[in-house]
C-alpha cells in the first residue's frame, strides 16, 4: 500500500507523486523488458507514480525501452503520470544530417517531437510536456501555438519548462492561455543557483512546485574528490549520524526543506535506493542543519 499521497504541482494541477522516478539512465541499467516492468511496478507500489522522460535520453532510446516494458502490461498506463521533454537536438545516429547539438522550439519541431515521444512510449497523451532547455531563438507565440494544437488534439495535457530563468518563464507564460505547471531545475548541495537567482522565489510566489533533478549531483556527492564535494560529504555524514539516517536521505531532506516544495526526481534504478529516498520524507532538517550543508558547499559562513 502506498505511503505517498499525490500532490498538485500547481494551482491548476496536475497531481503528481511527491517524488518522481527519472528514466534518464534507463539504458545504463541493462534490464530486460520484464525487469523494466517489474521496476516500474515496484516504484508504483511504493507510491511513486510520476515518471520523467525526455526524447533525447539514452540517445533517443530510453522512451522506447520504457514503452517496451509498458506494452507488457498496458493496464499500468492508468496508474502513472508521464512527463517528457523536447527541444534539445542532439548529434546522433538517429539524426545523421545534424552537425551540432542545438535547441529548437519551433512549432514544427515541438509537434514532431511529441508525436515521436508518444509513439516510443506507447501512450496517447503526455501528462506534462517540458521545454528541456531555454532556446535563444524561442518565439513564445510559436510555442504557444504548438501547445494549443497539442492540447486540442489531446496529446499533451499541461506545459512546463526546465532550466528556465524567471524572465524566460515569464515571457513564455505571457503568451499562453494556460498556466505553466513547473520548472524542472537542478537542486543539490553542490549546485543550487536556483535558490539565489530568483527561480525558486518565482515558483514559490506562483505556488508552483519545482521538479528537482540530480539531487545527488549524479553520484558526485558520494564519489567526487573535489574539495567542495569532500567538505559537503563530511558534513552530510555528521548530520546523517545525528539523525540516524543515511547521506542520500539527508540530501533529499535538504532539497525537500525548501519552501517552494520541490519534487525530487530519483535517478537510480536500484529499488532499495528508491525506498531510501521515500524514507527521507520522515526527516526534517533544522535550520541550522540545513545551513551547515550550505556553508560546507560554499566554503564560507553566511554573510
Ligand atoms: N531537466 C534536466 O535538464 C535534467 C537533467 C538531468 C536529469 N534530469 C532528470 O533527473 C533525473 C535524476 O537525475 P540523476 O540521474 O542525475 O539523479 P541523481 O540521483 O543525482 O544521480 C543518480 C546517480 O547517482 C548514483 N547513486 C545513487 N545513490 C548512490 C550511492 N549511494 N552511492 C553512489 N552512487 C549513487 C546512481 O547510481 P545507481 O543507479 O547505481 O543507483 C546514479 O548513477 C533523471 O533521471 C532525469 O529524469 C533532468
CSV table of C-alpha atoms and ligand atoms in Angstrom, one decimal:
chain,number,residue,atom,x,y,z
A,1,UNK,CA,0.0,0.0,0.0
A,2,UNK,CA,1.3,3.4,-0.9
A,3,UNK,CA,2.5,5.7,1.8
A,4,UNK,CA,2.8,8.7,-0.6
A,5,UNK,CA,-0.1,11.0,-1.3
A,6,UNK,CA,-0.4,12.7,-4.7
A,7,UNK,CA,0.1,16.4,-4.6
A,8,UNK,CA,-1.0,19.1,-7.0
A,9,UNK,CA,2.2,20.7,-8.5
A,10,UNK,CA,0.5,24.0,-9.4
A,11,UNK,CA,-2.8,25.7,-8.8
A,12,UNK,CA,-4.1,24.1,-12.0
A,13,UNK,CA,-2.7,20.6,-11.3
A,14,UNK,CA,-1.7,18.1,-12.3
A,15,UNK,CA,-1.4,15.7,-9.3
A,16,UNK,CA,2.0,14.0,-9.1
A,17,UNK,CA,3.6,11.7,-6.6
A,18,UNK,CA,5.7,13.7,-4.2
A,19,UNK,CA,8.8,12.0,-5.6
A,20,UNK,CA,9.3,11.3,-9.2
A,21,UNK,CA,11.2,8.4,-10.9
A,22,UNK,CA,13.6,9.6,-13.5
A,23,UNK,CA,14.4,7.5,-16.5
A,24,UNK,CA,17.4,9.3,-18.0
A,25,UNK,CA,19.7,6.4,-17.1
A,26,UNK,CA,17.4,3.6,-18.1
A,27,UNK,CA,19.6,2.4,-20.9
A,28,UNK,CA,22.5,2.0,-18.4
A,29,UNK,CA,20.5,-0.2,-16.1
A,30,UNK,CA,20.9,-3.1,-18.6
A,31,UNK,CA,17.5,-4.5,-17.7
A,32,UNK,CA,15.3,-6.9,-19.8
A,33,UNK,CA,11.9,-5.6,-20.7
A,34,UNK,CA,10.4,-7.7,-17.9
A,35,UNK,CA,12.9,-6.3,-15.4
A,36,UNK,CA,12.0,-2.8,-16.5
A,37,UNK,CA,8.3,-3.6,-16.0
A,38,UNK,CA,9.0,-5.1,-12.5
A,39,UNK,CA,11.0,-2.0,-11.5
A,40,UNK,CA,8.2,0.3,-12.8
A,41,UNK,CA,5.5,-1.7,-10.9
A,42,UNK,CA,7.7,-1.8,-7.8
A,43,UNK,CA,8.0,2.0,-7.6
A,44,UNK,CA,4.3,2.4,-8.3
A,45,UNK,CA,3.6,0.1,-5.4
A,46,UNK,CA,5.7,2.4,-3.2
A,47,UNK,CA,3.6,5.3,-4.4
A,48,UNK,CA,5.9,6.8,-7.0
A,49,UNK,CA,3.6,7.1,-9.9
A,50,UNK,CA,5.1,10.0,-11.9
A,51,UNK,CA,7.8,9.2,-14.4
A,52,UNK,CA,10.2,11.6,-16.0
A,53,UNK,CA,11.5,11.2,-19.6
A,54,UNK,CA,13.0,13.2,-22.4
A,55,UNK,CA,13.1,12.5,-26.1
A,56,UNK,CA,16.9,12.5,-26.0
A,57,UNK,CA,17.5,10.2,-23.0
A,58,UNK,CA,19.8,7.3,-23.9
A,59,UNK,CA,20.5,8.9,-27.3
A,60,UNK,CA,16.8,8.7,-28.1
A,61,UNK,CA,16.4,5.1,-26.8
A,62,UNK,CA,15.1,5.4,-23.2
A,63,UNK,CA,11.5,6.2,-24.2
A,64,UNK,CA,11.3,3.1,-26.4
A,65,UNK,CA,12.9,0.9,-23.7
A,66,UNK,CA,10.2,2.2,-21.3
A,67,UNK,CA,7.5,1.7,-23.9
A,68,UNK,CA,8.5,-1.9,-24.4
A,69,UNK,CA,8.0,-2.6,-20.7
A,70,UNK,CA,4.7,-0.8,-20.6
A,71,UNK,CA,3.5,-2.8,-23.6
A,72,UNK,CA,3.9,-6.0,-21.5
A,73,UNK,CA,1.1,-4.7,-19.1
A,74,UNK,CA,-0.8,-1.8,-20.7
A,75,UNK,CA,-3.0,-1.6,-17.5
A,76,UNK,CA,-0.1,0.1,-15.8
A,77,UNK,CA,-0.6,3.2,-18.0
A,78,UNK,CA,-3.7,4.2,-15.9
A,79,UNK,CA,-1.5,4.3,-12.8
A,80,UNK,CA,1.2,6.7,-14.0
A,81,UNK,CA,1.7,10.3,-14.9
A,82,UNK,CA,4.1,10.7,-17.8
A,83,UNK,CA,6.4,13.7,-18.2
A,84,UNK,CA,8.6,14.1,-21.3
A,85,UNK,CA,10.6,16.9,-22.8
A,86,UNK,CA,11.6,18.3,-26.2
A,87,UNK,CA,13.7,21.0,-27.8
A,88,UNK,CA,17.3,19.6,-27.5
A,89,UNK,CA,18.5,18.3,-30.8
A,90,UNK,CA,21.5,16.0,-30.3
A,91,UNK,CA,24.1,14.9,-32.8
A,92,UNK,CA,23.1,11.3,-33.1
A,93,UNK,CA,22.8,8.3,-35.4
A,94,UNK,CA,19.1,9.0,-35.1
A,95,UNK,CA,19.7,12.3,-36.9
A,96,UNK,CA,22.5,11.7,-39.4
A,97,UNK,CA,22.5,15.2,-41.0
A,98,UNK,CA,22.8,17.1,-37.7
A,99,UNK,CA,26.2,18.7,-37.2
A,100,UNK,CA,26.0,20.3,-33.8
A,101,UNK,CA,23.9,20.0,-30.7
A,102,UNK,CA,21.4,22.8,-30.5
A,103,UNK,CA,17.9,23.8,-29.4
A,104,UNK,CA,14.7,24.0,-31.4
A,105,UNK,CA,11.4,25.4,-30.0
A,106,UNK,CA,9.8,25.8,-33.4
A,107,UNK,CA,6.2,24.8,-33.9
A,108,UNK,CA,7.2,22.1,-36.3
A,109,UNK,CA,9.9,20.5,-34.1
A,110,UNK,CA,7.7,20.6,-30.9
A,111,UNK,CA,4.8,18.8,-32.7
A,112,UNK,CA,7.1,16.3,-34.3
A,113,UNK,CA,9.0,15.6,-31.1
A,114,UNK,CA,5.8,15.0,-29.1
A,115,UNK,CA,4.5,12.6,-31.8
A,116,UNK,CA,7.8,10.7,-31.6
A,117,UNK,CA,7.6,10.5,-27.8
A,118,UNK,CA,4.0,9.3,-27.8
A,119,UNK,CA,4.8,6.6,-30.3
A,120,UNK,CA,8.0,5.5,-28.5
A,121,UNK,CA,6.4,5.4,-25.0
A,122,UNK,CA,3.2,3.9,-26.5
A,123,UNK,CA,0.8,6.3,-24.8
A,124,UNK,CA,-1.9,8.6,-26.2
A,125,UNK,CA,-1.0,11.6,-24.2
A,126,UNK,CA,1.7,13.2,-22.1
A,127,UNK,CA,0.5,14.5,-18.8
A,128,UNK,CA,3.2,17.2,-18.9
A,129,UNK,CA,5.4,18.3,-21.8
A,130,UNK,CA,8.5,20.3,-20.7
A,131,UNK,CA,10.7,22.5,-22.9
A,132,UNK,CA,14.0,21.0,-21.9
A,133,UNK,CA,16.4,24.0,-22.1
A,134,UNK,CA,15.9,27.7,-22.8
A,135,UNK,CA,16.3,28.4,-26.5
A,136,UNK,CA,17.8,31.7,-27.5
A,137,UNK,CA,15.7,31.6,-30.7
A,138,UNK,CA,12.4,30.8,-28.8
A,139,UNK,CA,9.4,32.7,-30.2
A,140,UNK,CA,6.9,32.5,-27.4
A,141,UNK,CA,4.0,32.9,-29.7
A,142,UNK,CA,5.1,29.9,-31.8
A,143,UNK,CA,5.5,27.8,-28.7
A,144,UNK,CA,2.0,28.8,-27.5
A,145,UNK,CA,0.6,27.9,-30.9
A,146,UNK,CA,2.2,24.5,-30.8
A,147,UNK,CA,0.9,23.8,-27.3
A,148,UNK,CA,-2.6,24.9,-28.3
A,149,UNK,CA,-2.5,22.4,-31.2
A,150,UNK,CA,-1.2,19.6,-29.0
A,151,UNK,CA,-3.7,20.3,-26.3
A,152,UNK,CA,-6.5,20.5,-28.8
A,153,UNK,CA,-5.6,17.0,-30.2
A,154,UNK,CA,-5.4,15.6,-26.6
A,155,UNK,CA,-1.6,14.9,-27.0
A,156,UNK,CA,-0.4,17.0,-24.1
A,157,UNK,CA,-2.4,18.0,-21.0
A,158,UNK,CA,-0.1,20.5,-19.4
A,159,UNK,CA,3.0,22.5,-20.4
A,160,UNK,CA,6.0,23.3,-18.2
A,161,UNK,CA,9.7,24.2,-18.6
A,162,UNK,CA,13.1,23.1,-17.5
A,163,UNK,CA,16.2,25.1,-16.7
A,164,UNK,CA,14.3,28.4,-17.4
A,165,UNK,CA,15.2,31.6,-15.7
A,166,UNK,CA,12.4,33.6,-14.2
A,167,UNK,CA,12.3,36.0,-17.1
A,168,UNK,CA,12.2,33.2,-19.7
A,169,UNK,CA,9.4,31.6,-17.7
A,170,UNK,CA,7.5,35.0,-17.6
A,171,UNK,CA,8.0,35.5,-21.3
A,172,UNK,CA,6.5,32.2,-22.2
A,173,UNK,CA,3.7,32.5,-19.7
A,174,UNK,CA,2.8,35.9,-21.1
A,175,UNK,CA,1.8,34.2,-24.4
A,176,UNK,CA,-0.1,31.2,-23.0
A,177,UNK,CA,-3.8,30.8,-22.1
A,178,UNK,CA,-2.9,28.0,-19.7
A,179,UNK,CA,-0.6,28.3,-16.7
A,180,UNK,CA,2.8,26.6,-16.9
A,181,UNK,CA,2.8,23.9,-14.2
A,182,UNK,CA,6.5,23.5,-13.3
A,183,UNK,CA,10.1,24.4,-13.9
A,184,UNK,CA,12.4,21.4,-13.6
A,185,UNK,CA,15.8,22.5,-12.3
A,186,UNK,CA,19.0,21.2,-10.8
A,187,UNK,CA,19.0,21.3,-7.0
A,188,UNK,CA,21.7,19.6,-4.9
A,189,UNK,CA,24.1,20.6,-2.2
A,190,UNK,CA,26.9,21.2,-4.8
A,191,UNK,CA,24.8,23.2,-7.3
A,192,UNK,CA,21.9,25.3,-6.1
A,193,UNK,CA,22.0,28.6,-8.0
A,194,UNK,CA,18.2,28.5,-8.3
A,195,UNK,CA,17.9,29.1,-4.6
A,196,UNK,CA,19.6,32.5,-5.1
A,197,UNK,CA,18.8,33.7,-8.6
A,198,UNK,CA,15.1,34.2,-8.2
A,199,UNK,CA,14.0,30.9,-9.8
A,200,UNK,CA,12.6,29.3,-6.7
A,201,UNK,CA,11.3,32.6,-5.4
A,202,UNK,CA,9.2,32.9,-8.5
A,203,UNK,CA,7.8,29.4,-8.2
A,204,UNK,CA,7.0,29.9,-4.5
A,205,UNK,CA,5.2,33.1,-5.3
A,206,UNK,CA,3.2,31.3,-8.1
A,207,UNK,CA,2.6,28.3,-5.8
A,208,UNK,CA,4.2,26.1,-8.5
A,209,UNK,CA,6.4,23.2,-7.3
A,210,UNK,CA,9.7,22.8,-9.0
A,211,UNK,CA,10.9,19.3,-10.1
A,212,UNK,CA,14.4,18.8,-8.8
A,213,UNK,CA,16.9,17.0,-11.0
A,214,UNK,CA,20.2,15.4,-9.9
A,215,UNK,CA,19.5,15.8,-6.2
A,216,UNK,CA,22.5,13.5,-5.6
A,217,UNK,CA,24.6,15.5,-8.1
A,218,UNK,CA,24.6,12.5,-10.4
A,219,UNK,CA,26.5,10.4,-7.7
A,220,UNK,CA,29.2,13.1,-7.3
A,221,UNK,CA,28.2,13.6,-3.7
A,222,UNK,CA,29.3,10.0,-2.9
A,223,UNK,CA,32.4,9.7,-5.1
A,224,UNK,CA,33.5,13.2,-6.1
A,225,UNK,CA,37.0,14.2,-4.9
A,226,UNK,CA,36.9,18.0,-5.3
A,227,UNK,CA,37.4,20.0,-2.1
A,228,UNK,CA,33.8,21.1,-2.2
A,229,UNK,CA,32.4,17.5,-2.6
A,230,UNK,CA,34.6,16.3,0.2
A,231,UNK,CA,33.6,19.1,2.6
A,232,UNK,CA,29.9,18.5,1.8
A,233,UNK,CA,30.1,14.7,2.1
A,234,UNK,CA,31.8,15.0,5.5
A,235,UNK,CA,29.1,17.4,6.8
A,236,UNK,CA,26.3,15.2,5.3
A,237,UNK,CA,27.8,12.3,7.2
A,238,UNK,CA,27.8,14.1,10.5
A,239,UNK,CA,24.2,15.2,10.1
A,240,UNK,CA,23.2,11.7,8.9
A,241,UNK,CA,24.7,10.4,12.2
A,242,UNK,CA,22.8,13.0,14.2
A,243,UNK,CA,19.5,12.0,12.6
A,244,UNK,CA,20.1,8.2,12.4
A,245,UNK,CA,19.8,8.5,8.6
A,246,UNK,CA,21.9,8.0,5.5
A,247,UNK,CA,23.7,10.6,3.4
A,248,UNK,CA,21.3,10.3,0.5
A,249,UNK,CA,18.3,10.8,2.8
A,250,UNK,CA,19.9,13.9,4.3
A,251,UNK,CA,20.4,15.2,0.7
A,252,UNK,CA,16.8,14.6,-0.2
A,253,UNK,CA,15.6,16.1,3.1
A,254,UNK,CA,17.8,19.2,2.3
A,255,UNK,CA,16.1,19.6,-1.0
A,256,UNK,CA,12.6,19.0,0.3
A,257,UNK,CA,13.1,21.5,3.1
A,258,UNK,CA,12.9,24.3,0.6
A,259,UNK,CA,9.6,26.3,0.9
A,260,UNK,CA,8.9,26.0,-2.9
A,261,UNK,CA,8.4,22.3,-2.1
A,262,UNK,CA,10.5,20.7,-4.8
A,263,UNK,CA,9.6,17.2,-6.0
A,264,UNK,CA,12.9,15.2,-6.1
A,265,UNK,CA,13.5,13.2,-9.3
A,266,UNK,CA,15.2,9.9,-8.3
A,267,UNK,CA,17.9,8.9,-10.8
A,268,UNK,CA,18.7,5.4,-9.5
A,269,UNK,CA,17.4,2.1,-11.0
A,270,UNK,CA,18.0,0.4,-7.7
A,271,UNK,CA,14.7,-0.1,-5.8
A,272,UNK,CA,16.4,-0.1,-2.4
A,273,UNK,CA,17.8,3.4,-3.2
A,274,UNK,CA,14.3,4.4,-4.3
A,275,UNK,CA,12.9,3.2,-0.9
A,276,UNK,CA,15.6,5.1,0.9
A,277,UNK,CA,14.6,8.3,-0.9
A,278,UNK,CA,11.0,7.8,0.1
A,279,UNK,CA,12.0,7.3,3.7
A,280,UNK,CA,13.8,10.7,3.6
A,281,UNK,CA,10.3,12.3,3.8
A,282,UNK,CA,10.2,11.5,7.5
A,283,UNK,CA,13.3,13.6,8.2
A,284,UNK,CA,13.1,17.3,8.9
A,285,UNK,CA,16.4,19.2,9.0
A,286,UNK,CA,16.6,22.1,11.5
A,287,UNK,CA,17.5,25.4,10.0
A,288,UNK,CA,21.0,25.1,11.5
A,289,UNK,CA,21.5,21.6,9.9
A,290,UNK,CA,20.3,23.0,6.6
A,291,UNK,CA,22.7,25.9,6.7
A,292,UNK,CA,25.7,23.7,7.8
A,293,UNK,CA,25.3,22.0,4.4
A,294,UNK,CA,25.0,25.3,2.7
A,295,UNK,CA,28.2,26.6,4.4
A,296,UNK,CA,30.1,23.3,3.6
A,297,UNK,CA,29.2,23.8,0.0
A,298,UNK,CA,30.1,27.4,-0.3
A,299,UNK,CA,33.2,27.0,1.9
A,300,UNK,CA,32.4,30.1,3.9
A,301,UNK,CA,29.9,31.2,6.5
A,302,UNK,CA,26.7,33.1,5.7
A,303,UNK,CA,27.4,36.8,5.2
B,1,LIG,N1,15.7,18.6,-16.9
B,1,LIG,C1,17.0,18.3,-17.0
B,1,LIG,O1,17.8,19.1,-17.6
B,1,LIG,C2,17.5,17.1,-16.3
B,1,LIG,C3,18.9,16.9,-16.3
B,1,LIG,C4,19.4,15.7,-15.6
B,1,LIG,C5,18.5,14.8,-15.1
B,1,LIG,N2,17.1,15.1,-15.2
B,1,LIG,C6,16.2,14.1,-14.6
B,1,LIG,O2,16.5,13.9,-13.3
B,1,LIG,C7,16.6,12.5,-13.0
B,1,LIG,C8,17.6,12.3,-11.9
B,1,LIG,O3,18.9,12.8,-12.3
B,1,LIG,P1,20.2,11.9,-11.9
B,1,LIG,O4,20.1,10.6,-12.5
B,1,LIG,O5,21.4,12.8,-12.3
B,1,LIG,O6,20.0,11.8,-10.4
B,1,LIG,P2,20.9,11.6,-9.1
B,1,LIG,O7,20.1,11.0,-8.1
B,1,LIG,O8,21.6,12.9,-8.8
B,1,LIG,O9,22.1,10.6,-9.7
B,1,LIG,C9,21.8,9.3,-9.9
B,1,LIG,C10,23.2,8.6,-10.0
B,1,LIG,O10,23.7,8.5,-8.6
B,1,LIG,C11,24.1,7.2,-8.3
B,1,LIG,N3,23.9,6.9,-6.9
B,1,LIG,C12,22.7,7.0,-6.2
B,1,LIG,N4,22.9,6.7,-4.9
B,1,LIG,C13,24.2,6.4,-4.8
B,1,LIG,C14,25.0,6.0,-3.7
B,1,LIG,N5,24.5,5.8,-2.5
B,1,LIG,N6,26.4,5.8,-4.0
B,1,LIG,C15,26.9,6.0,-5.2
B,1,LIG,N7,26.1,6.4,-6.3
B,1,LIG,C16,24.8,6.6,-6.1
B,1,LIG,C17,23.1,6.4,-9.2
B,1,LIG,O11,23.6,5.1,-9.3
B,1,LIG,P3,22.7,3.8,-9.3
B,1,LIG,O12,21.8,3.8,-10.5
B,1,LIG,O13,23.7,2.6,-9.3
B,1,LIG,O14,21.9,3.8,-8.0
B,1,LIG,C18,23.0,7.1,-10.4
B,1,LIG,O15,24.1,6.8,-11.3
B,1,LIG,C19,17.0,11.9,-14.4
B,1,LIG,O16,16.6,10.5,-14.5
B,1,LIG,C20,16.1,12.7,-15.3
B,1,LIG,O17,14.8,12.2,-15.3
B,1,LIG,C21,16.7,16.2,-15.8
